[in-house]
mmCIF file of C-alpha atoms (C1' of nucleotides) in Angstrom:
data_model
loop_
_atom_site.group_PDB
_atom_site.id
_atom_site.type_symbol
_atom_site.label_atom_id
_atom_site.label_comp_id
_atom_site.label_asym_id
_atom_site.label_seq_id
_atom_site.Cartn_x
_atom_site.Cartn_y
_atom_site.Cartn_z
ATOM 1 C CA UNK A 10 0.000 0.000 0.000
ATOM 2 C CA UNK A 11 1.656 3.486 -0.969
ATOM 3 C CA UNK A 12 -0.747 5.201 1.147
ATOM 4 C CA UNK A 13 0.720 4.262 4.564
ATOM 5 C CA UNK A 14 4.239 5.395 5.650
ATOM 6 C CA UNK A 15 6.033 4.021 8.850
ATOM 7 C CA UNK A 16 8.724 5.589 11.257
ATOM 8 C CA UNK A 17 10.242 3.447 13.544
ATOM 9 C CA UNK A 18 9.785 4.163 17.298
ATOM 10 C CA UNK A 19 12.390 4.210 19.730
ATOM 11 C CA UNK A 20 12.013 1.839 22.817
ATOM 12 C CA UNK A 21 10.433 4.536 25.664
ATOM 13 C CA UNK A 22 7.818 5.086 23.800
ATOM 14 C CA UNK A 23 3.786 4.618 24.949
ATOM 15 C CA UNK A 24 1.212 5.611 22.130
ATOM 16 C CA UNK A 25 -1.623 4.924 24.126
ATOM 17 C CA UNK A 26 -0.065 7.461 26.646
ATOM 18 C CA UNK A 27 1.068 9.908 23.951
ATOM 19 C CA UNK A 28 -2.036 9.780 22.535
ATOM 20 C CA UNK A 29 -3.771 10.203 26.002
ATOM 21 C CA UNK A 30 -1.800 13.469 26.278
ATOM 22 C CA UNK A 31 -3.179 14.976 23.298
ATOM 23 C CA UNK A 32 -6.544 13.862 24.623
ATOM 24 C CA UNK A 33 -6.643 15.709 27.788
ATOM 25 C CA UNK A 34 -5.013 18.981 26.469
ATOM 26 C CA UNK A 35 -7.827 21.505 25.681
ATOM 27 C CA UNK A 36 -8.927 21.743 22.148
ATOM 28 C CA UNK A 37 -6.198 23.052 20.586
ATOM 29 C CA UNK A 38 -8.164 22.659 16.840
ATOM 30 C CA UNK A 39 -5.278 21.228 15.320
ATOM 31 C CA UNK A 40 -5.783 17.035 15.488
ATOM 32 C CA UNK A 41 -8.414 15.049 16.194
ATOM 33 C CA UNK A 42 -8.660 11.616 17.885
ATOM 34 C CA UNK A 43 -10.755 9.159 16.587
ATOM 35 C CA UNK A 44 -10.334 4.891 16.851
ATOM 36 C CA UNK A 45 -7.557 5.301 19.003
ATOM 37 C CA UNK A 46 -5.891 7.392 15.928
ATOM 38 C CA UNK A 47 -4.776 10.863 15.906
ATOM 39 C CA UNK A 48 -5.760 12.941 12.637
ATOM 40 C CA UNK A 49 -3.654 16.024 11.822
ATOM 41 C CA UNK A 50 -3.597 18.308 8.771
ATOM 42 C CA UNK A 51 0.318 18.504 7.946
ATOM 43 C CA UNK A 52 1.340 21.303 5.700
ATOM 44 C CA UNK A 53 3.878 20.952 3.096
ATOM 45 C CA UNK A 54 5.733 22.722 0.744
ATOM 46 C CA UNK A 55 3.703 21.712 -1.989
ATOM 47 C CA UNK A 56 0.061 21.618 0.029
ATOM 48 C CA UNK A 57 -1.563 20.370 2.879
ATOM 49 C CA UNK A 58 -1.939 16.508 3.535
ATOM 50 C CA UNK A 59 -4.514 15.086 6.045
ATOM 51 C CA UNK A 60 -2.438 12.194 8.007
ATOM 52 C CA UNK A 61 -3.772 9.452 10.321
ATOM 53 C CA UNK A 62 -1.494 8.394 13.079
ATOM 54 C CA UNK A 63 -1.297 5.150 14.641
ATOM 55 C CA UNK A 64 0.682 2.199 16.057
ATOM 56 C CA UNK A 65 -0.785 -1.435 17.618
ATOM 57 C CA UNK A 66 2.728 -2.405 18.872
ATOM 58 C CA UNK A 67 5.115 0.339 19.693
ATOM 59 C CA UNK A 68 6.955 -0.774 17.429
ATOM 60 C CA UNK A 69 6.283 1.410 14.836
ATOM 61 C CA UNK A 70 4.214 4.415 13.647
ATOM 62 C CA UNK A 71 2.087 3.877 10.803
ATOM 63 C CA UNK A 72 0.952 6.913 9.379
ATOM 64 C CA UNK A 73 -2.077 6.833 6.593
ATOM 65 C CA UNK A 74 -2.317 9.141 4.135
ATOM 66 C CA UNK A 75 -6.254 10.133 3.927
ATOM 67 C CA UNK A 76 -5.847 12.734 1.600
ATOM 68 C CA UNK A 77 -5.220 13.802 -1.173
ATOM 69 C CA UNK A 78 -4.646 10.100 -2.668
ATOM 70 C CA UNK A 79 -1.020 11.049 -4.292
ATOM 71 C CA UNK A 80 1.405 12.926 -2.658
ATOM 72 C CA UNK A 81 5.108 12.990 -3.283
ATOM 73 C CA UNK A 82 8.441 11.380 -2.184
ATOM 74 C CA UNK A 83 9.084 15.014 -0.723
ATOM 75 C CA UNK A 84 6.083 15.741 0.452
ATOM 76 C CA UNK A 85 6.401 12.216 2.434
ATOM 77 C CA UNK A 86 9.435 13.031 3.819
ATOM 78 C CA UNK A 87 8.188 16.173 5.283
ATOM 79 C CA UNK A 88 5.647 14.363 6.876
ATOM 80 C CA UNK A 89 7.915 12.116 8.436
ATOM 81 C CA UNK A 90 10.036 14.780 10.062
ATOM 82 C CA UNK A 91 6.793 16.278 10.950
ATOM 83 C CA UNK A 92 5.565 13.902 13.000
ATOM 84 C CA UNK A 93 9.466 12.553 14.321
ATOM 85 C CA UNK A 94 9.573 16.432 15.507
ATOM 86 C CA UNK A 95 6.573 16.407 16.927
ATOM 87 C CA UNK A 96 6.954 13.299 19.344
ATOM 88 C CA UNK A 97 10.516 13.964 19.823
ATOM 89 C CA UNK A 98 11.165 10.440 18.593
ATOM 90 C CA UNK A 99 14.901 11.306 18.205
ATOM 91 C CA UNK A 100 15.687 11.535 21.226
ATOM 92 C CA UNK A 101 17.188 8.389 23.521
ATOM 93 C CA UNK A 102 14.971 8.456 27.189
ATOM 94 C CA UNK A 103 16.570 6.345 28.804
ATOM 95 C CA UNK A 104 18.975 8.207 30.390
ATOM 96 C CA UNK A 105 16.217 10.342 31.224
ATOM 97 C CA UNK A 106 13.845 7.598 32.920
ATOM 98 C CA UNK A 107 16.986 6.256 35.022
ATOM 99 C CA UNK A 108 17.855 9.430 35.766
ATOM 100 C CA UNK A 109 13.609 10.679 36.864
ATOM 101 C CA UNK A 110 12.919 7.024 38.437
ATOM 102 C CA UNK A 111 15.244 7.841 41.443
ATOM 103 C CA UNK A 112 14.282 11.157 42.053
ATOM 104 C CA UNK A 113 11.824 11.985 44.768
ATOM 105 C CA UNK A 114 10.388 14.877 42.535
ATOM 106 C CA UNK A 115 9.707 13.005 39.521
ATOM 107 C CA UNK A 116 10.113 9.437 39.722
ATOM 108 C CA UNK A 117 5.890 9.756 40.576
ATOM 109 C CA UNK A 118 4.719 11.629 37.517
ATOM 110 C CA UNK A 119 7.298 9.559 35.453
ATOM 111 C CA UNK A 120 5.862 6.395 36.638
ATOM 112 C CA UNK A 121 2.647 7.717 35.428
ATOM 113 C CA UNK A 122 3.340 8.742 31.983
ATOM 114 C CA UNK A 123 5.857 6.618 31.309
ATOM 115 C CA UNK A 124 6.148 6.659 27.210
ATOM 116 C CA UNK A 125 5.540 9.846 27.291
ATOM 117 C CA UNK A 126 7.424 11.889 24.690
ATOM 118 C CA UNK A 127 7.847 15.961 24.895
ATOM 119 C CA UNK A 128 5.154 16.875 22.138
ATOM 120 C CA UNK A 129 6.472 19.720 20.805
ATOM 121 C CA UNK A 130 5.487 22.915 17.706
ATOM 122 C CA UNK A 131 7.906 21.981 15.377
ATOM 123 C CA UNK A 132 6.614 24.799 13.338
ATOM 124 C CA UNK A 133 8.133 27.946 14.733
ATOM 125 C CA UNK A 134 5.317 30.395 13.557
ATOM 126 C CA UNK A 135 2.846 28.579 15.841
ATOM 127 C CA UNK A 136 4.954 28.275 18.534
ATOM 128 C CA UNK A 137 5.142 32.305 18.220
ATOM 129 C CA UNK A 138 2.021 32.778 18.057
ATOM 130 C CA UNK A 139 1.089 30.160 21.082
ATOM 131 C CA UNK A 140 3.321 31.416 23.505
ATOM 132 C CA UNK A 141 2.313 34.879 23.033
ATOM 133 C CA UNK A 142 -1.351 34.730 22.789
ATOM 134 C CA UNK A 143 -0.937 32.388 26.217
ATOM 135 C CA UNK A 144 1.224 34.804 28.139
ATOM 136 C CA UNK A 145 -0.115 36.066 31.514
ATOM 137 C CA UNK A 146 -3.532 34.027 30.951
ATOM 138 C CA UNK A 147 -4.800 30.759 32.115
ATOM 139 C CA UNK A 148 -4.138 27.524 30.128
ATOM 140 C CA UNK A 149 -7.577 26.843 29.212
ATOM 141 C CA UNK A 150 -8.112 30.595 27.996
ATOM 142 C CA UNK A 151 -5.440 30.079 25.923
ATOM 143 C CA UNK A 152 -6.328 26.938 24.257
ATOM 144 C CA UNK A 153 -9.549 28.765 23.285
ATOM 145 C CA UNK A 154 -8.176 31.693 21.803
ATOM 146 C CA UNK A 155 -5.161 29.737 20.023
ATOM 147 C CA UNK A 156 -8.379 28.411 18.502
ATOM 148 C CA UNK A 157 -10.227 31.210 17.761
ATOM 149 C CA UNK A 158 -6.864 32.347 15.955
ATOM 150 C CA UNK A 159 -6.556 29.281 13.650
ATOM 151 C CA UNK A 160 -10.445 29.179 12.678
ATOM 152 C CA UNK A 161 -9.811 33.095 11.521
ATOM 153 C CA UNK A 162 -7.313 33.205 9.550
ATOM 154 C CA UNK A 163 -6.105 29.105 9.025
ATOM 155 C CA UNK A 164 -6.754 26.869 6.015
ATOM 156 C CA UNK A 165 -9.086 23.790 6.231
ATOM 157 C CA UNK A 166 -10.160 20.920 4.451
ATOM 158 C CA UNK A 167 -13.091 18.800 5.231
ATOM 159 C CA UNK A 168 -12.948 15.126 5.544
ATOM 160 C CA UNK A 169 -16.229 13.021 6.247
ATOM 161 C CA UNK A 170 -17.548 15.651 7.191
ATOM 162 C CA UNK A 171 -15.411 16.659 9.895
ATOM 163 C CA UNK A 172 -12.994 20.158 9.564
ATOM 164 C CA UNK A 173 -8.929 20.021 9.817
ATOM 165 C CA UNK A 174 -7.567 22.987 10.434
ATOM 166 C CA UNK A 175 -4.017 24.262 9.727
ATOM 167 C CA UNK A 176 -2.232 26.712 11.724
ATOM 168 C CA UNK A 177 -2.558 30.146 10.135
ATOM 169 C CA UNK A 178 0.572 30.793 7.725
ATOM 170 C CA UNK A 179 2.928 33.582 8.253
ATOM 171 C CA UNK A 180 2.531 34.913 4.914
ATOM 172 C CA UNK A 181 -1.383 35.495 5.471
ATOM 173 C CA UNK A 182 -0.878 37.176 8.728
ATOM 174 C CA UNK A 183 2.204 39.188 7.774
ATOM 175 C CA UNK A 184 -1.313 41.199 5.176
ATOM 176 C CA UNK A 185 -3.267 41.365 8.130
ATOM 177 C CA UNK A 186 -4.022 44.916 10.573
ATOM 178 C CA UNK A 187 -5.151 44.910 14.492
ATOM 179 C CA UNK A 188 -8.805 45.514 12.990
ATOM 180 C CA UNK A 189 -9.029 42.115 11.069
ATOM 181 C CA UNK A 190 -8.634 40.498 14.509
ATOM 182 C CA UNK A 191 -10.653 42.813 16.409
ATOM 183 C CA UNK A 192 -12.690 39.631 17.464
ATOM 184 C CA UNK A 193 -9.521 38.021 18.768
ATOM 185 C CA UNK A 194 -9.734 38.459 22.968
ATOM 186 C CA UNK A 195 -6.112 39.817 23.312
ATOM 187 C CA UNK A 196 -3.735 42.848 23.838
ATOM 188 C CA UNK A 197 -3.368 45.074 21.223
ATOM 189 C CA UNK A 198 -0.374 45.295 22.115
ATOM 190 C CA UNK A 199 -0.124 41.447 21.516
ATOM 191 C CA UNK A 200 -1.648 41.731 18.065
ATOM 192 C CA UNK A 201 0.655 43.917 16.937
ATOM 193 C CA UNK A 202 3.514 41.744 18.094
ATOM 194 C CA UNK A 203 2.193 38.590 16.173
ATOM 195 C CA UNK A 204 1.820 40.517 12.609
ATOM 196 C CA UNK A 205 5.502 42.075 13.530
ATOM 197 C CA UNK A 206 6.656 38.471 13.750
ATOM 198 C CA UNK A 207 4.899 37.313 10.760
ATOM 199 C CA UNK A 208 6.089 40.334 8.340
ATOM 200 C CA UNK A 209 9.626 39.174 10.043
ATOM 201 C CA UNK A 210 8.949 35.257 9.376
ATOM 202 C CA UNK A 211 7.208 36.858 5.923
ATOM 203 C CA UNK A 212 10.852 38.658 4.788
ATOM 204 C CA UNK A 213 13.239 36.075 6.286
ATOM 205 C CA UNK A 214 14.160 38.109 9.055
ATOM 206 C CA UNK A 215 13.088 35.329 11.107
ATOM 207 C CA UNK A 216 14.036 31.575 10.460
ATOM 208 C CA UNK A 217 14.387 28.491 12.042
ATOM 209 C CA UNK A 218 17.243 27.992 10.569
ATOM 210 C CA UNK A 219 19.212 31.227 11.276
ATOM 211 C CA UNK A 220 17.912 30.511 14.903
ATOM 212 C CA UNK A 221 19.459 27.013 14.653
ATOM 213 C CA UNK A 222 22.428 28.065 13.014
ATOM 214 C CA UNK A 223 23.580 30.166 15.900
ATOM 215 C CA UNK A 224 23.858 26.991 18.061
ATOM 216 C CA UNK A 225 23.673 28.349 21.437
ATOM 217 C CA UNK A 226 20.844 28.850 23.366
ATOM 218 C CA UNK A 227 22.085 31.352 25.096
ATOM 219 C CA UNK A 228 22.975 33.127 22.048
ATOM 220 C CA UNK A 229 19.345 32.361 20.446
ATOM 221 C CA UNK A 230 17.586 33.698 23.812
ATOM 222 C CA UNK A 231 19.387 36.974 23.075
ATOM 223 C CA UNK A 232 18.425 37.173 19.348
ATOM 224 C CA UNK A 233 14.604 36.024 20.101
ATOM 225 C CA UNK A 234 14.302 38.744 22.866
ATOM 226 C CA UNK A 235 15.147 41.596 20.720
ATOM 227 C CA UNK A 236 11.632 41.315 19.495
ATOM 228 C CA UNK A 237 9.286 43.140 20.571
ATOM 229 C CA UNK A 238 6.600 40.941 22.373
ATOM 230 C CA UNK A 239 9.339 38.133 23.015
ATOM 231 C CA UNK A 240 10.863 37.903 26.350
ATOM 232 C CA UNK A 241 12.551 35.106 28.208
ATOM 233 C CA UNK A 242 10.100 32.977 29.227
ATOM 234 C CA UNK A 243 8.676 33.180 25.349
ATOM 235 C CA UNK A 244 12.321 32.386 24.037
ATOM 236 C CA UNK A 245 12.906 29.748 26.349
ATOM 237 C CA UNK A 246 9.249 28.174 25.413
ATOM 238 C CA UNK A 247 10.497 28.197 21.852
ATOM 239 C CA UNK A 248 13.700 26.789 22.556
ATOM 240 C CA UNK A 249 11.952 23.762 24.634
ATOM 241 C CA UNK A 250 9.109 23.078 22.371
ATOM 242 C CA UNK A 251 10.140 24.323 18.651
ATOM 243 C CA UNK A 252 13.961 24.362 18.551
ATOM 244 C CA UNK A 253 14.235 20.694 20.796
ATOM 245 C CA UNK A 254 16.734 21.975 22.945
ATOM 246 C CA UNK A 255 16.567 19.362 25.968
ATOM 247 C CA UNK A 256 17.748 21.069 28.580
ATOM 248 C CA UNK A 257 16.308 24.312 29.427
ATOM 249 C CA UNK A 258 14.936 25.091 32.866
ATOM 250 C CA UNK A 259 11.946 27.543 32.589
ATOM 251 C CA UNK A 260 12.439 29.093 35.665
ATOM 252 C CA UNK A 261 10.392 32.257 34.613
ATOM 253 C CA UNK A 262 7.424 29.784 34.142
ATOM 254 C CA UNK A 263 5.056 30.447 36.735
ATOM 255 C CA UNK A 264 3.181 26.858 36.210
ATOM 256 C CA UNK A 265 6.347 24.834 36.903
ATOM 257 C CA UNK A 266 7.078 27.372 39.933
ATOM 258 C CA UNK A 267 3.008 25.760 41.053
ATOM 259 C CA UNK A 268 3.848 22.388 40.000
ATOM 260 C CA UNK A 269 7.512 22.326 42.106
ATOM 261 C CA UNK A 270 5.424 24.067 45.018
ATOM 262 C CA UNK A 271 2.740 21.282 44.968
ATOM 263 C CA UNK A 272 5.264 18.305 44.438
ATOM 264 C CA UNK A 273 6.994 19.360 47.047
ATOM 265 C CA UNK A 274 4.129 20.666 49.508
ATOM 266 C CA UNK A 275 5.469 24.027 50.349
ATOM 267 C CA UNK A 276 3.632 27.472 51.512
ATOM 268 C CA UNK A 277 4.470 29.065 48.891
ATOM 269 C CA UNK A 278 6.412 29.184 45.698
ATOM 270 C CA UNK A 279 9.750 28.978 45.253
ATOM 271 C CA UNK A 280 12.181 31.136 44.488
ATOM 272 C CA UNK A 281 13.939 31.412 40.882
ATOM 273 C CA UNK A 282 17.192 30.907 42.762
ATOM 274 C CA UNK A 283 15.693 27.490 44.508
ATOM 275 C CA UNK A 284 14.358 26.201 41.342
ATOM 276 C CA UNK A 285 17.759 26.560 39.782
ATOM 277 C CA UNK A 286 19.539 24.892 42.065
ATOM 278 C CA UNK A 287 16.728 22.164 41.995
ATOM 279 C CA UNK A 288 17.547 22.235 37.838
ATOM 280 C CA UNK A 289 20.790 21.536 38.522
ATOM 281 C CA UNK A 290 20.336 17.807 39.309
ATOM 282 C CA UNK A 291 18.221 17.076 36.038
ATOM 283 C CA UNK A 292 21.179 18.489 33.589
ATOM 284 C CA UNK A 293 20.837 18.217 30.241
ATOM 285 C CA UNK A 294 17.265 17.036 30.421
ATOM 286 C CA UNK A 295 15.735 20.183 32.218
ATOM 287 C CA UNK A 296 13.344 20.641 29.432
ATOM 288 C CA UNK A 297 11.725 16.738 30.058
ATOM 289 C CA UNK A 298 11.803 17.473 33.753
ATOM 290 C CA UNK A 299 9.918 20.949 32.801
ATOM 291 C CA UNK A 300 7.284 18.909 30.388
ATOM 292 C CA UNK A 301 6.633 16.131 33.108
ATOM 293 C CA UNK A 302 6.111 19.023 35.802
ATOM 294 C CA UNK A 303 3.701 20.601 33.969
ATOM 295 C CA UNK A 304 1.700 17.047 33.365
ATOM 296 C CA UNK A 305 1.295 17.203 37.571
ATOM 297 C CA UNK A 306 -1.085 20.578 36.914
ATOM 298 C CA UNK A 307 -3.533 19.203 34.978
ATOM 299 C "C1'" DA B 25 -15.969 39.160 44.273
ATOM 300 C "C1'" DG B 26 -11.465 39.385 43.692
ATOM 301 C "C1'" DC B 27 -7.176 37.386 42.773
ATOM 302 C "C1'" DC B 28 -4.558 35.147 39.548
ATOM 303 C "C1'" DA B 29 -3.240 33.043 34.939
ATOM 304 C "C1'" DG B 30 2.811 28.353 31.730
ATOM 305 C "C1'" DG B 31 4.559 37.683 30.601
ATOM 306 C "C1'" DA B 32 6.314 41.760 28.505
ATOM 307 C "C1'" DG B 33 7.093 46.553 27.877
ATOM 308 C "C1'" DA B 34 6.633 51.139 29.514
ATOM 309 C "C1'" DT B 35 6.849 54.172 33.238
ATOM 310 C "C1'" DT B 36 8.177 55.509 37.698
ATOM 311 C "C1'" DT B 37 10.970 55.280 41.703
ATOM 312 C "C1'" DA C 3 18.548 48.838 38.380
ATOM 313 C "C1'" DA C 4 14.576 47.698 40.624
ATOM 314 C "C1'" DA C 5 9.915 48.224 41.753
ATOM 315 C "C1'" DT C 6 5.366 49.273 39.859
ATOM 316 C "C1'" DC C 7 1.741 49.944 36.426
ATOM 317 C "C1'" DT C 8 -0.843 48.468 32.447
ATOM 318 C "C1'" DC C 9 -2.749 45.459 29.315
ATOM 319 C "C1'" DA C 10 -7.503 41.959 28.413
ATOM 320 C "C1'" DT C 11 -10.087 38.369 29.575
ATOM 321 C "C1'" DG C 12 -11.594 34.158 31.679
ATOM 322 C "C1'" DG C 13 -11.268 30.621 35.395
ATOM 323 C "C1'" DC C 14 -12.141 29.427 39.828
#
DNA sequence: AGCCAGGAGATTT
DNA sequence: AAATCTCATGGC
């Protein structure tokens, strides 16, 4: 069959726990799960490709193409580093897991999700666009407006019936003003700052790549924040989740500061310079210790 | 009802 | 430099 594509999985790897995750986050409008399967609209350089995701064994992915009935060797390919970015499936966890399993913080919530890969935003647009409409507002707030975003101004195809949405493309908000989302429930201020970043994304100014290229997050925290409406905990969120940089310690992340202060049953929350020293004992896989946290809040 | 959300930038001390 | 104000809206 020519319609199904596979990707390998590495051995700590649950799908019925990955998939469990994408379950119980609020409706982001970007997948849906149905038969155990995840459906996702992946875009590609040459159009957008409705993908079914599943796997009876752990094993292996398989990945069905639902539509349109051709696509090509590229576009495949894309898909497949799509969906490897996505579920981190690069990276080795079991360092990680011998590491968590002994720690009195996190050997609980890794017992619990164990499989569990860091979903990330491998595109970096979105990831923008996510962690600045979410900033200062609660979770479930933000899921809703991310949403209200992509039904404005993202692409869809329907499929049986049902709608897949895409994430709204740079290009299209790059044309846009603060009046064409005078619906959206955010800043101004906030608006402004996403069409900034899309003219940016729009002339180049802002890449993945370049950001890659620079090879140090330190260096790439210091580029990012020289935008206007991107500060450190925004940078280090795009690091983490679009870049895959393991080990970054959000400690300006007021969630993980709640999740460290529940763990641990404290009065109150902790200070930066506590939670860095906490960091210290989870180096190089700060950003896993972050993304299990954050699975204790909800 | 009132404080707080997985902040950031501007303004004031 | 560091503290404080402002933004905008919903959740609890």
């Amino acid at each position: 069959m020519d319609n199904h594509l596979t990707i390998t999985l590495p051995s700590e790897f649950d799908f019925q726990v990955n998939l469990n995750h994408l379950k119980n986050q609020h409706d982001t409008c970007l997948y849906e799960i149905k038969n155990e399967s995840i459906i996702r609209l992946i875009n590609t350089t040459k159009g957008y490709v409705l993908t079914q995701i599943n796997s009876q064994n752990n094993h292996e992915l398989i990945i069905t193409i639902l539509h349109p009935q051709k696509i090509s060797t590229e576009q495949k390919n894309e898909i497949l580093n799509f969906i490897t970015h996505w579920f981190d499936l690069k990276r080795d966890l079991v360092p990680f897991y011998q590491l968590a399993s002994e720690d009195k913080i996190l050997a609980s919530v890794v017992h619990t999700h164990y499989g569990l890969r860091h979903i990330g935003i491998p595109d970096l647009f979105e990831a923008l666009c996510s962690a600045i409409l979410s900033q200062q507002i609660n979770l479930k707030f933000a899921a809703q407006l991310k949403c209200d975003f992509i039904k404005s101004f993202g692409d869809s195809i329907t499929y049986n019936d049902t709608k897949f949405w895409s994430f709204p493309s740079y290009e299209k908000i790059a044309t846009l003003s603060n009046e064409h989302m005078a619906h959206i429930k955010t800043t101004d201020r906030k608006k402004e700052c996403i069409i900034n970043i899309a003219k940016k994304m729009a002339n180049k100014t802002i890449t993945a790549g370049k950001l890659i290229e620079l090879n140090d997050p330190e260096l790439i925290v210091k580029e990012l924040t020289k935008v206007k409406g991107i500060g450190p905990w925004t940078a280090e969120y795009i690091l983490m989740r679009s870049l895959r940089y393991p080990s970054i310690f959000p400690v300006n992340d007021v969630g993980l500061l709640n999740a460290i202060q529940h763990i641990e049953n404290l009065n109150e929350r902790p200070n930066k310079q506590d939670v860095l020293t906490l960091f210290n004992r989870w180096k190089t896989w700060e950003s896993y210790a972050a993304f299990y946290l954050w699975k204790t809040l909800y």
